[in-house]
Amino acid sequence: MAYSNKVIDHYENPRNVGSLPKDDVNVGTGLVGAPECGDVMKLQVKVNPATGVIDDAKFKTFGCGSAIASSSLATEWLKGKTVDEAMAIKNTDIVNELSLPPVKIHCSVLAEDAIKAAIADYKKKQGVERSAEKAAQPTA
Amino acid sequence: MSSSISSPTLQVCRACSGGAPVDAHFCPQCSKILALGRHGDYFTFLGLPRKLKLDAEDLEQRFRRLSRQFHPDYFYNATPAERRASLERSSYLNDAYRTLRQSIARIEYLLQIEGLAPKNPQEASRQVPPALLEEVFALNEELDEIRDLRASGASAEVWKGRLEGARQPIEAKRVEHESQLQELSARWDALVDAGAGESDRRAALEALRDRFLERNYINNLLAGIERELNS
């Protein structure tokens, strides 16, 4: 099976590989996997608390070329988007952009799941943070 | 995908319209080979109980016996319907034998016919426990660091030592995984023998399915280490 040029480009020059501080309250981390191929994908977003815009996104994927390309592309798209806009990214957008063949569609689904998991983690942290602030308010 | 409950028990002979048990290969009335229309699963096809422990020699004998019975050469002068039936049964028999003779393929097949195989990769993906992903990710990162270490010109003693250190916990996991598969397979067989209820059977199958989620991760990690050692 031949990879498209865009997949090869992302595979050979992956964008935004790395990691962000996991414990930062403005960082959301998504870790997802595909047991059928043994792939594992970590995707992180760093959100600007003032604007709600994603300032930075990083990924690290251990898996096939399509999984790497899907997550690399996802981080490119995430930067500059608001959290809500990020949630609207669909796996089919990734399939179209990378011309993924049917057998590799699950790689794009994995990337979409990773985005959703990262945003969910960020929101959870923000929720916990806010309730922690509330709890810290003087009670007497 | 049909579950064990809704499996059909009868088929109809297209030659004489008589009824035949679903696991019959030849019509009990007219003795013609039956078309492979309504049929059971690989286990019933070979006349075996739906169990995971299987005598390899017995399986091979069953395969050979049926192979001879279905062989297209014997149907050379038969009707087109019978010739087609002999081909279909031969081909299904080959699939059944290939699947059932390997213990792993056998478990995967059992999960499939019992309706426990993930419907699609997304569903499988959502079943993986987060702790397993964390562990696999960390082990993959360790392998990456060892590759970097090697690429930066570290002595073979150093990187091989570290690689061995990385291999040990994965190998231990593999051994544990294999023994759990055996234990769960034996549990399933005991439940079948005891005619256990649906909920006990399902629990055993779900435990087997959960073990399968880690299988490719373990194998990929070990393969990655082997590649590194042999390159």
Short mmCIF file of C-alpha atoms in Angstrom, two decimals:
data_model
loop_
_atom_site.label_atom_id
_atom_site.label_comp_id
_atom_site.label_asym_id
_atom_site.label_seq_id
_atom_site.Cartn_x
_atom_site.Cartn_y
_atom_site.Cartn_z
CA MET A 1 0.00 0.00 0.00
CA ALA A 2 1.36 3.38 -0.96
CA TYR A 3 1.29 6.29 1.43
CA SER A 4 0.26 9.68 0.09
CA ASN A 5 2.90 12.39 -0.19
CA LYS A 6 1.35 14.26 2.72
CA VAL A 7 1.58 11.21 4.96
CA ILE A 8 5.20 10.71 3.98
CA ASP A 9 5.94 14.39 4.63
CA HIS A 10 4.45 14.25 8.12
CA TYR A 11 6.15 10.93 8.78
CA GLU A 12 9.57 12.17 7.72
CA ASN A 13 9.19 15.65 9.22
CA PRO A 14 6.73 15.27 12.04
CA ARG A 15 5.54 18.61 13.45
CA ASN A 16 5.37 19.34 17.15
CA VAL A 17 6.89 16.15 18.49
CA GLY A 18 7.51 16.28 22.20
CA SER A 19 5.69 16.81 25.42
CA LEU A 20 4.25 19.56 27.59
CA PRO A 21 4.31 19.58 31.39
CA LYS A 22 1.62 17.10 32.33
CA ASP A 23 0.86 18.71 35.68
CA ASP A 24 0.37 22.23 34.30
CA VAL A 25 -3.26 23.17 34.90
CA ASN A 26 -3.45 24.71 31.42
CA VAL A 27 -2.22 21.55 29.73
CA GLY A 28 -4.56 18.75 28.69
CA THR A 29 -3.17 15.31 27.91
CA GLY A 30 -4.83 12.59 25.85
CA LEU A 31 -3.35 9.12 25.71
CA VAL A 32 -5.09 6.65 23.41
CA GLY A 33 -4.24 3.34 21.81
CA ALA A 34 -5.26 0.90 19.13
CA PRO A 35 -4.91 -2.62 20.52
CA GLU A 36 -5.31 -4.23 17.10
CA CYS A 37 -2.08 -2.74 15.80
CA GLY A 38 -0.38 -2.03 19.10
CA ASP A 39 -0.23 1.72 18.45
CA VAL A 40 -0.14 4.27 21.24
CA MET A 41 -0.62 8.02 20.77
CA LYS A 42 -0.14 10.89 23.20
CA LEU A 43 -1.44 14.32 22.31
CA GLN A 44 -1.25 17.43 24.49
CA VAL A 45 -2.65 20.95 24.24
CA LYS A 46 -1.68 24.06 26.16
CA VAL A 47 -4.50 26.54 26.47
CA ASN A 48 -4.06 30.26 27.11
CA PRO A 49 -6.26 30.81 30.17
CA ALA A 50 -7.00 34.42 29.21
CA THR A 51 -8.19 33.77 25.65
CA GLY A 52 -9.20 30.10 25.69
CA VAL A 53 -7.06 29.61 22.59
CA ILE A 54 -4.70 26.66 22.17
CA ASP A 55 -1.20 28.16 22.20
CA ASP A 56 0.74 25.00 21.79
CA ALA A 57 0.19 21.35 20.91
CA LYS A 58 2.58 18.41 21.05
CA PHE A 59 2.34 14.74 20.25
CA LYS A 60 4.27 11.55 20.45
CA THR A 61 3.05 8.47 18.64
CA PHE A 62 4.47 4.98 18.55
CA GLY A 63 2.82 3.36 15.57
CA CYS A 64 2.53 3.26 11.82
CA GLY A 65 3.16 6.13 9.40
CA SER A 66 -0.52 7.01 9.14
CA ALA A 67 -0.92 7.22 12.91
CA ILE A 68 2.12 9.49 13.16
CA ALA A 69 0.93 11.65 10.27
CA SER A 70 -2.61 11.88 11.68
CA SER A 71 -1.40 13.09 15.06
CA SER A 72 1.21 15.40 13.55
CA LEU A 73 -1.44 17.03 11.39
CA ALA A 74 -3.80 17.26 14.37
CA THR A 75 -1.27 19.27 16.38
CA GLU A 76 -0.79 21.64 13.44
CA TRP A 77 -4.51 22.23 13.21
CA LEU A 78 -4.98 22.61 16.95
CA LYS A 79 -2.67 25.58 17.36
CA GLY A 80 -4.62 28.83 17.28
CA LYS A 81 -8.00 27.16 17.67
CA THR A 82 -10.28 27.66 20.64
CA VAL A 83 -11.15 24.65 22.73
CA ASP A 84 -14.61 24.49 21.15
CA GLU A 85 -13.19 24.72 17.64
CA ALA A 86 -10.77 21.92 18.49
CA MET A 87 -13.65 19.71 19.56
CA ALA A 88 -15.17 20.17 16.11
CA ILE A 89 -12.21 18.54 14.31
CA LYS A 90 -13.44 15.35 12.71
CA ASN A 91 -11.48 12.27 11.73
CA THR A 92 -12.89 12.63 8.22
CA ASP A 93 -11.09 16.00 7.91
CA ILE A 94 -7.84 14.17 8.60
CA VAL A 95 -8.71 11.35 6.18
CA ASN A 96 -9.35 13.89 3.42
CA GLU A 97 -6.27 15.99 4.08
CA LEU A 98 -3.93 12.98 4.18
CA SER A 99 -5.82 10.87 1.58
CA LEU A 100 -5.82 7.92 3.97
CA PRO A 101 -6.94 4.61 2.44
CA PRO A 102 -9.86 2.76 4.08
CA VAL A 103 -7.58 0.41 6.06
CA LYS A 104 -5.95 3.42 7.72
CA ILE A 105 -9.07 5.32 8.66
CA HIS A 106 -8.79 4.04 12.22
CA CYS A 107 -5.55 6.04 12.57
CA SER A 108 -7.50 9.24 11.99
CA VAL A 109 -10.13 8.10 14.50
CA LEU A 110 -7.35 7.56 16.99
CA ALA A 111 -6.18 11.14 16.42
CA GLU A 112 -9.69 12.49 16.89
CA ASP A 113 -10.03 10.46 20.08
CA ALA A 114 -6.69 11.84 21.28
CA ILE A 115 -7.86 15.44 20.68
CA LYS A 116 -11.10 14.80 22.56
CA ALA A 117 -9.25 13.08 25.41
CA ALA A 118 -6.77 15.98 25.70
CA ILE A 119 -9.53 18.58 25.77
CA ALA A 120 -11.53 16.53 28.29
CA ASP A 121 -8.44 16.32 30.51
CA TYR A 122 -7.92 20.09 30.22
CA LYS A 123 -11.57 20.80 31.09
CA LYS A 124 -11.45 18.40 34.01
CA LYS A 125 -8.36 20.16 35.36
CA GLN A 126 -10.00 23.56 34.96
CA GLY A 127 -13.11 22.34 36.73
CA VAL A 128 -11.11 20.90 39.57
CA GLU A 129 -9.01 24.07 39.73
CA ARG A 130 -12.08 26.29 39.92
CA SER A 131 -13.72 24.21 42.61
CA ALA A 132 -10.39 24.21 44.47
CA GLU A 133 -10.38 28.05 44.28
CA LYS A 134 -13.91 28.14 45.56
CA ALA A 135 -13.03 25.79 48.39
CA ALA A 136 -10.08 28.03 49.24
CA GLN A 137 -12.27 31.10 49.72
CA PRO A 138 -12.47 32.33 53.27
CA THR A 139 -15.33 30.74 55.09
CA ALA A 140 -15.15 32.71 58.29
CA MET B 1 -22.64 -11.98 13.99
CA SER B 2 -24.85 -14.64 15.50
CA SER B 3 -24.55 -15.63 19.13
CA SER B 4 -24.60 -19.20 20.34
CA ILE B 5 -28.24 -18.88 21.34
CA SER B 6 -29.62 -18.03 17.93
CA SER B 7 -27.49 -20.56 16.03
CA PRO B 8 -29.64 -22.61 13.65
CA THR B 9 -29.92 -26.33 14.34
CA LEU B 10 -31.31 -27.57 11.04
CA GLN B 11 -30.55 -27.27 7.37
CA VAL B 12 -32.48 -28.40 4.35
CA CYS B 13 -31.07 -30.70 1.66
CA ARG B 14 -31.42 -28.98 -1.70
CA ALA B 15 -31.41 -32.33 -3.53
CA CYS B 16 -34.28 -34.08 -1.72
CA SER B 17 -35.70 -31.26 0.46
CA GLY B 18 -35.24 -33.44 3.52
CA GLY B 19 -34.10 -31.98 6.83
CA ALA B 20 -30.58 -32.49 8.14
CA PRO B 21 -28.82 -31.46 11.35
CA VAL B 22 -26.84 -28.26 10.88
CA ASP B 23 -23.53 -30.06 11.49
CA ALA B 24 -24.22 -32.79 8.90
CA HIS B 25 -22.14 -32.74 5.73
CA PHE B 26 -24.18 -35.29 3.82
CA CYS B 27 -27.94 -35.62 3.72
CA PRO B 28 -29.15 -38.41 6.04
CA GLN B 29 -32.00 -39.14 3.60
CA CYS B 30 -30.45 -39.10 0.13
CA SER B 31 -26.76 -39.14 1.21
CA LYS B 32 -25.88 -36.32 -1.23
CA ILE B 33 -23.33 -33.74 -0.14
CA LEU B 34 -25.12 -30.75 1.39
CA ALA B 35 -24.68 -27.23 0.07
CA LEU B 36 -22.86 -25.01 2.52
CA GLY B 37 -25.87 -22.80 3.05
CA ARG B 38 -26.90 -22.85 6.65
CA HIS B 39 -24.05 -24.20 8.66
CA GLY B 40 -22.69 -24.10 12.20
CA ASP B 41 -19.30 -22.77 13.20
CA TYR B 42 -15.80 -24.20 12.77
CA PHE B 43 -16.19 -26.27 15.93
CA THR B 44 -19.46 -27.94 14.96
CA PHE B 45 -18.24 -28.33 11.38
CA LEU B 46 -15.43 -30.51 12.68
CA GLY B 47 -17.69 -32.24 15.20
CA LEU B 48 -15.92 -30.63 18.16
CA PRO B 49 -17.32 -29.08 21.35
CA ARG B 50 -16.85 -25.30 21.61
CA LYS B 51 -13.81 -25.65 23.83
CA LEU B 52 -10.32 -24.19 23.77
CA LYS B 53 -8.26 -27.20 24.74
CA LEU B 54 -7.94 -29.32 21.69
CA ASP B 55 -6.02 -32.46 20.82
CA ALA B 56 -3.91 -31.51 17.80
CA GLU B 57 -3.73 -35.08 16.51
CA ASP B 58 -7.48 -35.59 16.77
CA LEU B 59 -8.06 -32.30 14.97
CA GLU B 60 -5.76 -33.33 12.14
CA GLN B 61 -7.49 -36.69 11.77
CA ARG B 62 -10.88 -35.03 11.58
CA PHE B 63 -9.52 -32.60 9.00
CA ARG B 64 -8.05 -35.37 6.86
CA ARG B 65 -11.15 -37.52 7.06
CA LEU B 66 -13.43 -34.67 5.96
CA SER B 67 -10.93 -33.54 3.32
CA ARG B 68 -11.20 -36.92 1.71
CA GLN B 69 -14.99 -36.96 1.93
CA PHE B 70 -15.33 -33.51 0.34
CA HIS B 71 -12.58 -33.88 -2.20
CA PRO B 72 -13.68 -32.36 -5.53
CA ASP B 73 -12.21 -35.37 -7.39
CA TYR B 74 -15.00 -37.53 -6.00
CA PHE B 75 -17.60 -35.17 -7.43
CA TYR B 76 -16.15 -34.98 -10.89
CA ASN B 77 -19.23 -36.61 -12.42
CA ALA B 78 -21.76 -35.21 -9.97
CA THR B 79 -24.29 -32.45 -10.59
CA PRO B 80 -23.06 -28.85 -10.67
CA ALA B 81 -24.75 -28.26 -7.31
CA GLU B 82 -22.84 -31.15 -5.73
CA ARG B 83 -19.57 -30.03 -7.31
CA ARG B 84 -20.10 -26.57 -5.89
CA ALA B 85 -20.97 -28.04 -2.48
CA SER B 86 -17.79 -30.11 -2.47
CA LEU B 87 -15.71 -27.01 -3.23
CA GLU B 88 -17.50 -24.92 -0.62
CA ARG B 89 -17.14 -27.56 2.07
CA SER B 90 -13.48 -28.13 1.20
CA SER B 91 -12.74 -24.46 1.41
CA TYR B 92 -14.66 -23.95 4.66
CA LEU B 93 -12.90 -26.98 6.11
CA ASN B 94 -9.50 -25.49 5.27
CA ASP B 95 -10.45 -22.22 6.98
CA ALA B 96 -11.76 -24.10 10.01
CA TYR B 97 -8.64 -26.21 10.32
CA ARG B 98 -6.25 -23.29 9.85
CA THR B 99 -8.08 -21.30 12.54
CA LEU B 100 -8.63 -24.00 15.13
CA ARG B 101 -5.17 -25.52 15.05
CA GLN B 102 -3.55 -22.35 16.44
CA SER B 103 -4.42 -21.65 20.04
CA ILE B 104 -4.48 -17.86 19.62
CA ALA B 105 -6.57 -17.89 16.45
CA ARG B 106 -8.87 -20.35 18.23
CA ILE B 107 -9.48 -17.96 21.12
CA GLU B 108 -10.04 -15.04 18.74
CA TYR B 109 -12.52 -17.13 16.78
CA LEU B 110 -14.37 -18.16 19.93
CA LEU B 111 -14.66 -14.50 20.98
CA GLN B 112 -15.99 -13.70 17.53
CA ILE B 113 -18.70 -16.37 17.42
CA GLU B 114 -19.69 -15.59 21.00
CA GLY B 115 -20.17 -11.96 19.97
CA LEU B 116 -17.31 -10.54 22.05
CA ALA B 117 -14.91 -9.43 19.35
CA PRO B 118 -14.83 -5.61 19.09
CA LYS B 119 -17.22 -4.46 16.36
CA ASN B 120 -14.60 -2.06 15.00
CA PRO B 121 -11.15 -0.68 15.87
CA GLN B 122 -12.70 2.32 17.66
CA GLU B 123 -14.56 0.07 20.06
CA ALA B 124 -11.39 -1.93 20.74
CA SER B 125 -9.52 1.27 21.31
CA ARG B 126 -11.94 2.45 23.96
CA GLN B 127 -11.63 -0.81 25.86
CA VAL B 128 -7.91 -0.46 26.57
CA PRO B 129 -7.34 0.36 30.23
CA PRO B 130 -5.50 3.71 30.69
CA ALA B 131 -2.90 2.08 32.98
CA LEU B 132 -1.87 -0.28 30.17
CA LEU B 133 -1.45 2.66 27.77
CA GLU B 134 0.68 4.54 30.31
CA GLU B 135 2.88 1.51 30.77
CA VAL B 136 3.23 0.84 27.04
CA PHE B 137 3.97 4.48 26.34
CA ALA B 138 6.69 4.58 29.00
CA LEU B 139 8.29 1.40 27.68
CA ASN B 140 8.23 2.76 24.13
CA GLU B 141 9.89 5.95 25.32
CA GLU B 142 12.57 3.93 27.03
CA LEU B 143 13.26 2.09 23.76
CA ASP B 144 13.44 5.43 21.96
CA GLU B 145 16.00 6.70 24.46
CA ILE B 146 18.08 3.56 24.03
CA ARG B 147 18.03 4.07 20.24
CA ASP B 148 19.20 7.65 20.75
CA LEU B 149 21.90 6.46 23.13
CA ARG B 150 23.08 3.97 20.56
CA ALA B 151 22.97 6.54 17.77
CA SER B 152 25.06 8.92 19.86
CA GLY B 153 27.86 6.34 19.89
CA ALA B 154 27.45 4.74 23.31
CA SER B 155 29.34 1.48 23.72
CA ALA B 156 27.50 -1.75 22.93
CA GLU B 157 27.88 -2.82 26.54
CA VAL B 158 26.03 0.26 27.75
CA TRP B 159 23.06 0.25 25.37
CA LYS B 160 22.69 -3.51 25.32
CA GLY B 161 22.65 -3.54 29.10
CA ARG B 162 19.91 -0.96 29.15
CA LEU B 163 17.98 -2.78 26.45
CA GLU B 164 18.16 -5.95 28.50
CA GLY B 165 16.88 -3.98 31.46
CA ALA B 166 13.93 -2.79 29.35
CA ARG B 167 13.27 -6.26 28.02
CA GLN B 168 12.88 -7.95 31.39
CA PRO B 169 9.62 -6.35 32.57
CA ILE B 170 8.07 -6.81 29.10
CA GLU B 171 9.14 -10.44 28.97
CA ALA B 172 7.70 -10.95 32.45
CA LYS B 173 4.47 -9.40 31.22
CA ARG B 174 4.42 -11.75 28.25
CA VAL B 175 4.89 -14.81 30.46
CA GLU B 176 2.12 -13.58 32.75
CA HIS B 177 -0.09 -12.91 29.73
CA GLU B 178 0.41 -16.42 28.31
CA SER B 179 -0.30 -18.08 31.63
CA GLN B 180 -3.46 -16.02 32.10
CA LEU B 181 -4.65 -17.02 28.64
CA GLN B 182 -4.15 -20.67 29.56
CA GLU B 183 -5.89 -20.27 32.88
CA LEU B 184 -8.86 -18.46 31.34
CA SER B 185 -9.07 -21.00 28.52
CA ALA B 186 -9.24 -23.80 31.08
CA ARG B 187 -11.90 -21.86 32.98
CA TRP B 188 -13.98 -21.53 29.82
CA ASP B 189 -13.69 -25.26 29.09
CA ALA B 190 -14.75 -26.11 32.63
CA LEU B 191 -17.80 -23.84 32.27
CA VAL B 192 -18.76 -25.53 28.99
CA ASP B 193 -18.38 -28.97 30.61
CA ALA B 194 -20.48 -27.90 33.58
CA GLY B 195 -23.16 -26.40 31.34
CA ALA B 196 -22.70 -23.10 33.17
CA GLY B 197 -25.11 -20.19 32.72
CA GLU B 198 -24.79 -17.29 30.32
CA SER B 199 -23.44 -14.80 32.88
CA ASP B 200 -20.56 -17.04 34.03
CA ARG B 201 -19.67 -17.84 30.45
CA ARG B 202 -19.74 -14.21 29.49
CA ALA B 203 -17.52 -13.21 32.39
CA ALA B 204 -14.92 -15.76 31.32
CA LEU B 205 -15.03 -14.55 27.72
CA GLU B 206 -14.77 -10.91 28.74
CA ALA B 207 -11.69 -11.73 30.80
CA LEU B 208 -10.17 -13.40 27.73
CA ARG B 209 -11.03 -10.43 25.54
CA ASP B 210 -9.40 -8.04 28.02
CA ARG B 211 -6.21 -10.08 27.91
CA PHE B 212 -6.20 -9.82 24.12
CA LEU B 213 -6.09 -6.04 24.33
CA GLU B 214 -2.52 -6.19 25.64
CA ARG B 215 -1.26 -8.89 23.32
CA ASN B 216 -0.17 -6.77 20.35
CA TYR B 217 1.43 -4.19 22.63
CA ILE B 218 3.60 -6.82 24.29
CA ASN B 219 4.51 -8.42 20.96
CA ASN B 220 5.34 -5.08 19.32
CA LEU B 221 7.58 -4.04 22.20
CA LEU B 222 9.44 -7.36 22.15
CA ALA B 223 9.76 -7.20 18.36
CA GLY B 224 11.19 -3.68 18.67
CA ILE B 225 13.81 -4.93 21.11
CA GLU B 226 14.70 -7.88 18.89
CA ARG B 227 15.10 -5.56 15.90
CA GLU B 228 17.43 -3.35 17.91
CA LEU B 229 19.54 -6.28 19.10
CA ASN B 230 19.84 -7.74 15.60
CA SER B 231 20.54 -4.59 13.63
#
